[in-house]
Short mmCIF file of C-alpha atoms and ligand atoms in Angstrom, two decimals:
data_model
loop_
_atom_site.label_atom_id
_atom_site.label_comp_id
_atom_site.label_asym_id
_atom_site.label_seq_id
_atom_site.Cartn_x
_atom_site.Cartn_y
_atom_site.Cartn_z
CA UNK O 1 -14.07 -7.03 10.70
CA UNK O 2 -11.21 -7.97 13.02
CA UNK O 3 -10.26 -4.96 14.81
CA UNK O 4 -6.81 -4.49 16.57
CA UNK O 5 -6.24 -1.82 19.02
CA UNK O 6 -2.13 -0.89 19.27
CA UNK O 7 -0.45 0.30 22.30
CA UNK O 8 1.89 2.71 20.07
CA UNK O 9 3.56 2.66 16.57
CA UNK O 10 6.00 -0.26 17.91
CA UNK O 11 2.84 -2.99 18.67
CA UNK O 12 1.07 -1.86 15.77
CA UNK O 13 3.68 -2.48 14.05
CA UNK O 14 4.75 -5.71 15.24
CA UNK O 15 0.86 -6.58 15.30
CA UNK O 16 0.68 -6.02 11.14
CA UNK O 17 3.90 -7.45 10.39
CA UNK O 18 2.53 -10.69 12.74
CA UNK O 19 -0.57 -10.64 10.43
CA UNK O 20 2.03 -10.81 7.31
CA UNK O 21 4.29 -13.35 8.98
CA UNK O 22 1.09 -15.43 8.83
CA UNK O 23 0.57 -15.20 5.35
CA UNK O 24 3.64 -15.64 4.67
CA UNK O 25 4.51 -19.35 7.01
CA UNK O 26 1.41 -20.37 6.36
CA UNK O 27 2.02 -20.55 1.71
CA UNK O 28 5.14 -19.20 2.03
CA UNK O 29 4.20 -18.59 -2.43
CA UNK O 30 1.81 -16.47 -1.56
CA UNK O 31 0.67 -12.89 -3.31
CA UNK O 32 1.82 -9.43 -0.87
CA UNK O 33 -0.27 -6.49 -1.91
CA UNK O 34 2.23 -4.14 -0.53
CA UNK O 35 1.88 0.10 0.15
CA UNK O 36 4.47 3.18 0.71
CA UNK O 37 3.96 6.18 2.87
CA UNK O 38 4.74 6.42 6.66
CA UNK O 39 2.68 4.23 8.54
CA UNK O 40 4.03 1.08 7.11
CA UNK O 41 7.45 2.07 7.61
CA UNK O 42 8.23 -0.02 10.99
CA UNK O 43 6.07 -3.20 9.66
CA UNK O 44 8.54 -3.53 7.19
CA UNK O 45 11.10 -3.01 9.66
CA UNK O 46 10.08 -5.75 12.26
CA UNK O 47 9.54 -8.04 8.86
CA UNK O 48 13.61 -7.67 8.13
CA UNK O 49 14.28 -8.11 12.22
CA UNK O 50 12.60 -11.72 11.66
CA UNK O 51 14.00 -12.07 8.43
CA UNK O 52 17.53 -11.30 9.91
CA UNK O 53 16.26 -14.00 12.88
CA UNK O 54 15.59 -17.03 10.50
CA UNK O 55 12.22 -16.54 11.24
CA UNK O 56 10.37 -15.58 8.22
CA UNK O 57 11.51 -16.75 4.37
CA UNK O 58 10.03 -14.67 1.35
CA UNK O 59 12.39 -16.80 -1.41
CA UNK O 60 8.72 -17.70 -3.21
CA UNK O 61 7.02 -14.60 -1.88
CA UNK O 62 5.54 -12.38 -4.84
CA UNK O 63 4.22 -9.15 -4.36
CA UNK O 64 2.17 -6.25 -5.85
CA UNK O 65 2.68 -2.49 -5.10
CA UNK O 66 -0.47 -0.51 -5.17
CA UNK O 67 0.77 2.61 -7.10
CA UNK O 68 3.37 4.60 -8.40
CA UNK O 69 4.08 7.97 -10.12
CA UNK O 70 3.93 8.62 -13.49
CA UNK O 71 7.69 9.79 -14.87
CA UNK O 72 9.13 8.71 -11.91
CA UNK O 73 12.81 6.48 -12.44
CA UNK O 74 12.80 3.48 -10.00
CA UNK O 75 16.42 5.03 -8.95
CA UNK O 76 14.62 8.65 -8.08
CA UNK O 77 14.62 8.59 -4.46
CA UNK O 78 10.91 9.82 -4.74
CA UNK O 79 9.57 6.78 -6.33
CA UNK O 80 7.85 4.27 -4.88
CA UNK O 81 9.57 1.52 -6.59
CA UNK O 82 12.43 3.23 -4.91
CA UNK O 83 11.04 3.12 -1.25
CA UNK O 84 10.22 -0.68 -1.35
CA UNK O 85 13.36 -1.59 -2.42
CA UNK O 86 15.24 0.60 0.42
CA UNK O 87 12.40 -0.56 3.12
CA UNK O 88 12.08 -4.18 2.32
CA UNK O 89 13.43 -5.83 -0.80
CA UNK O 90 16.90 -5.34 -0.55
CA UNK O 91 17.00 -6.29 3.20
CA UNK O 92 15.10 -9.84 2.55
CA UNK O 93 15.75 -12.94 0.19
CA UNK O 94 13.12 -11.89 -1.87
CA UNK O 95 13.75 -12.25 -5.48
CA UNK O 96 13.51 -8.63 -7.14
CA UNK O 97 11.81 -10.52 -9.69
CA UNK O 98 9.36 -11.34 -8.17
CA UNK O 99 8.25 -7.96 -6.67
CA UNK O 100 6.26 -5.96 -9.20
CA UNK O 101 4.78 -2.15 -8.77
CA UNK O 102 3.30 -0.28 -11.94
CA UNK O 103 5.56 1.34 -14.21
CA UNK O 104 5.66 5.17 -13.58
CA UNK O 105 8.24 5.52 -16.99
CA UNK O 106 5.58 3.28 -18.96
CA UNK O 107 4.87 4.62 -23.09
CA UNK O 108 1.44 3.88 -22.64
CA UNK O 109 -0.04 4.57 -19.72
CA UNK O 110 -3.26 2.57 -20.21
CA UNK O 111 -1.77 -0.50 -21.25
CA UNK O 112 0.48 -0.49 -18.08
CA UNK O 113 -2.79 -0.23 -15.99
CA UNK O 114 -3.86 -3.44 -18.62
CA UNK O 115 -0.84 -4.86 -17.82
CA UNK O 116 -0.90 -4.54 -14.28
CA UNK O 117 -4.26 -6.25 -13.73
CA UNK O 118 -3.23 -8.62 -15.80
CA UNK O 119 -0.42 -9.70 -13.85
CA UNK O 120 -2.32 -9.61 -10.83
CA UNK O 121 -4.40 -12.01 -12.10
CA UNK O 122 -2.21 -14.64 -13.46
CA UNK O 123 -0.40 -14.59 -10.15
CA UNK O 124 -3.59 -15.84 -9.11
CA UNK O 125 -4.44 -12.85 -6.95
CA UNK O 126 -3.11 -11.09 -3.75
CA UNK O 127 -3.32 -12.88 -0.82
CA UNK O 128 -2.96 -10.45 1.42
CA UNK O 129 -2.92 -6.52 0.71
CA UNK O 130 -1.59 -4.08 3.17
CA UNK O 131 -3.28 -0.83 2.63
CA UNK O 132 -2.46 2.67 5.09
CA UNK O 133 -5.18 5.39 4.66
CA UNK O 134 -5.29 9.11 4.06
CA UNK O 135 -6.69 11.79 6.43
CA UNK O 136 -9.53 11.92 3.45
CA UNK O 137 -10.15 8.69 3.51
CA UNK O 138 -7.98 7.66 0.41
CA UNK O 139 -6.24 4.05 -0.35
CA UNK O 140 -3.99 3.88 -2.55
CA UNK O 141 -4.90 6.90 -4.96
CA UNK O 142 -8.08 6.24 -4.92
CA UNK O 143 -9.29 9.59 -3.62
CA UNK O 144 -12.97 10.72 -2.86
CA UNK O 145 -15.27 10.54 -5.29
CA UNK O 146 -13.50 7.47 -6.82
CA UNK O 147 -15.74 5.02 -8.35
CA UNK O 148 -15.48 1.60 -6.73
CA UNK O 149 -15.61 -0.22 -10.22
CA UNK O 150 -12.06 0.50 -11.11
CA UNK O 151 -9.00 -1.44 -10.99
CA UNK O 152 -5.62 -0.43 -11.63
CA UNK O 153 -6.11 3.56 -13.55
CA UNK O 154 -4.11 6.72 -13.74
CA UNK O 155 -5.05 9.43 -11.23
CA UNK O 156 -4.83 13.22 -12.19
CA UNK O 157 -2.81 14.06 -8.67
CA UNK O 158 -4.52 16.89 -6.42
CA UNK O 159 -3.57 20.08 -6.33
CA UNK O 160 -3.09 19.72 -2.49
CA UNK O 161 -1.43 16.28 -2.97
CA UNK O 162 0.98 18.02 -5.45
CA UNK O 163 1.58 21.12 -2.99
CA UNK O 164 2.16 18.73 -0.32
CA UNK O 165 4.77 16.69 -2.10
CA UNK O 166 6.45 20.13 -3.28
CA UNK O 167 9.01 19.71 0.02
CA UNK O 168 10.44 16.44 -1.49
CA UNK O 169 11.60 18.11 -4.85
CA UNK O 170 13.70 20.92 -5.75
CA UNK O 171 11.12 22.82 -7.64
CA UNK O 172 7.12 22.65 -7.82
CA UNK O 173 7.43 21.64 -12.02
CA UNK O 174 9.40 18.49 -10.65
CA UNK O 175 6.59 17.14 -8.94
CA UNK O 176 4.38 14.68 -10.27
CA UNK O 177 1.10 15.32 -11.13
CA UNK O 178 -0.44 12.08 -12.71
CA UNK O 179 0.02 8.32 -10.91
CA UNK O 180 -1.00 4.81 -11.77
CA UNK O 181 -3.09 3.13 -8.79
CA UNK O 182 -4.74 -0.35 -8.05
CA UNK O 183 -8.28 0.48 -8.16
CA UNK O 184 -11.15 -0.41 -5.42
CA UNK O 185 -12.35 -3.10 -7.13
CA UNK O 186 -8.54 -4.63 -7.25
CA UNK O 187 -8.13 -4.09 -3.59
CA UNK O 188 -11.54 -6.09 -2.97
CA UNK O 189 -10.99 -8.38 -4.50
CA UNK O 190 -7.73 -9.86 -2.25
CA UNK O 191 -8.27 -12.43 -0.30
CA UNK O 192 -7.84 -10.48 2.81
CA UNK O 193 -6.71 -6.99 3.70
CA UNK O 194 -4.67 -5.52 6.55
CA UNK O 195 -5.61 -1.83 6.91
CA UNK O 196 -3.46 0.02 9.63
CA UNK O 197 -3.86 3.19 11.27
CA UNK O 198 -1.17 5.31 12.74
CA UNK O 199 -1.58 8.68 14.95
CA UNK O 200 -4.41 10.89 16.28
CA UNK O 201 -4.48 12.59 12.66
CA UNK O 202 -6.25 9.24 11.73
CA UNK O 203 -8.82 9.23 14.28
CA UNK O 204 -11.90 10.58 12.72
CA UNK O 205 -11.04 9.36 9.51
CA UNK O 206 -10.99 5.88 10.72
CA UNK O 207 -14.09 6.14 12.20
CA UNK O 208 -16.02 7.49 9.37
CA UNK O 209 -14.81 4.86 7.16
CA UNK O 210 -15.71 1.80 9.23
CA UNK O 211 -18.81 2.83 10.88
CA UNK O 212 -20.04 5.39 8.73
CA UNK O 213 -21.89 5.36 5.30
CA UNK O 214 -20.42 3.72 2.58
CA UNK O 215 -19.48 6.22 -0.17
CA UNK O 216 -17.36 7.25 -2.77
CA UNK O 217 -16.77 10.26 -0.49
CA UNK O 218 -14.71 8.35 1.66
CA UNK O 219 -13.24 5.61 -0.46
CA UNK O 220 -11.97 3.22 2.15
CA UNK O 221 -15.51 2.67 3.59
CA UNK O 222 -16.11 0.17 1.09
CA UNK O 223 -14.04 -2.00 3.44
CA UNK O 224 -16.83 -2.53 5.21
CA UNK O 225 -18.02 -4.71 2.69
CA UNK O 226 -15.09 -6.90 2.81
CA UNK O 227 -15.00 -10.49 4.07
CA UNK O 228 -11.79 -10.69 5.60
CA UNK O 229 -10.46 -7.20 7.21
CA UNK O 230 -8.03 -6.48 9.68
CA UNK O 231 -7.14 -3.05 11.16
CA UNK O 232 -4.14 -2.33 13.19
CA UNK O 233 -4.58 0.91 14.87
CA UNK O 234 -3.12 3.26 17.66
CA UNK O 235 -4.51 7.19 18.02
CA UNK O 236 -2.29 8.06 20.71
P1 PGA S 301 0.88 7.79 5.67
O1 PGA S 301 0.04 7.78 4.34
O2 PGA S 301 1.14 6.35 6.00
O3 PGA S 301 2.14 8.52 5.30
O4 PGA S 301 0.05 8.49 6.71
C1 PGA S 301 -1.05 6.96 4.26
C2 PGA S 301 -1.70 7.16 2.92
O5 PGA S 301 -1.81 8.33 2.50
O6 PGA S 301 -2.11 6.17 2.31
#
């Protein structure tokens, strides 16, 4: 475990989207596993800074979103589809094409999440995946209690979850309540994983899961287990 102390947002920042710049120069085809919420908000901004420099190329870069909602549009502002296109893909030479995240408007649930590992795999699979965490310990949404056999599944949203995503949506019946995620077992298995860590919200949390017990309780403690980990992180 390669562990990366930040001195605030900025560096740790800078420090993941160095880790991705890697990847990326050194097989410049290679496989993003790619996330949404806050934290990753200014890596993806330092990534379009280089971009914008000449210094980093993602024309054969392909990349896999963890999750999505379920009956979310890729133009409602809410999706995730949504959010990687305003954060990164429309700001790089990446080929929208080439960027995939599960289907929130699928028929058929289950065979999206069939689909979805499917594609993972022929892409030969990720390279590198970029995961934040939640204050319970959740990647992706895999929340506590997960099992760590599963790859990409639909999630039955929290009640909290779906209380706090209320403020984003005019009314409470408008939020989603089901999502499709990458499961544990998909995020263990890439090749190497860049965990980051924003805020002193994250503290504990951060602690439990990578020098506590590996449980279910707190899904990303099974990092522990993988080969190749990196985490970013600044508590100040
Ligand atoms: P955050 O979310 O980056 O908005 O803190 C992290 C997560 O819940 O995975």
């Amino acid at each position: 475990m390669n562990l990366l102390k930040a001195s605030d947002y900025k560096d740790l920042s800078r420090k993941a989207a160095n880790v991705i710049s890697a990847q990326v120069i050194l097989k410049p085809d290679c496989v993003l596993g790619l996330a949404t919420g806050s934290t990753p908000i200014g890596t993806y901004k330092q990534l379009v800074e280089w971009y914008e420099k000449g210094d980093i190329d993602f024309s054969e870069v392909k990349t896999v979103n963890l999750d999505e909602y379920c009956g979310l549009s890729p133009d409602n502002d809410q999706s995730y589809r949504y959010f990687m296109n305003q954060n990164l893909f429309s700001q790089v030479n990446i080929k929208l094409e080439n960027t995939n995240v599960p289907n929130g408007l699928a028929a058929d649930y289950e065979e999206e999440c069939s689909r979805y590992d499917k594609l993972i795999a022929e892409l030969g699979g990720i390279d590198l995946q970029l995961l934040g965490i939640g204050r319970n310990g959740h990647i992706g949404f895999n929340e506590p209690d997960v099992s760590f056999e599963k790859t990409t599944h639909i999630v039955n949203l929290d009640e909290s979850t779906i209380e706090a995503n209320a403020r984003f949506f005019q009314t409470i019946d408008e939020v989603p309540k089901k999502a499709l995620t990458m499961g544990i077992k998909s995020i263990m298995q890439a090749k190497k994983v860049l965990l980051i860590a924003n805020g002193p919200d994250k503290k504990e949390i951060i602690e439990k899961a990578l020098h506590g017990p590996v449980t279910p309780d707190v899904p990303a403690s099974i990092l522990q287990f993988h080969p190749d980990l990196t985490v970013v992180y600044c508590f100040d």
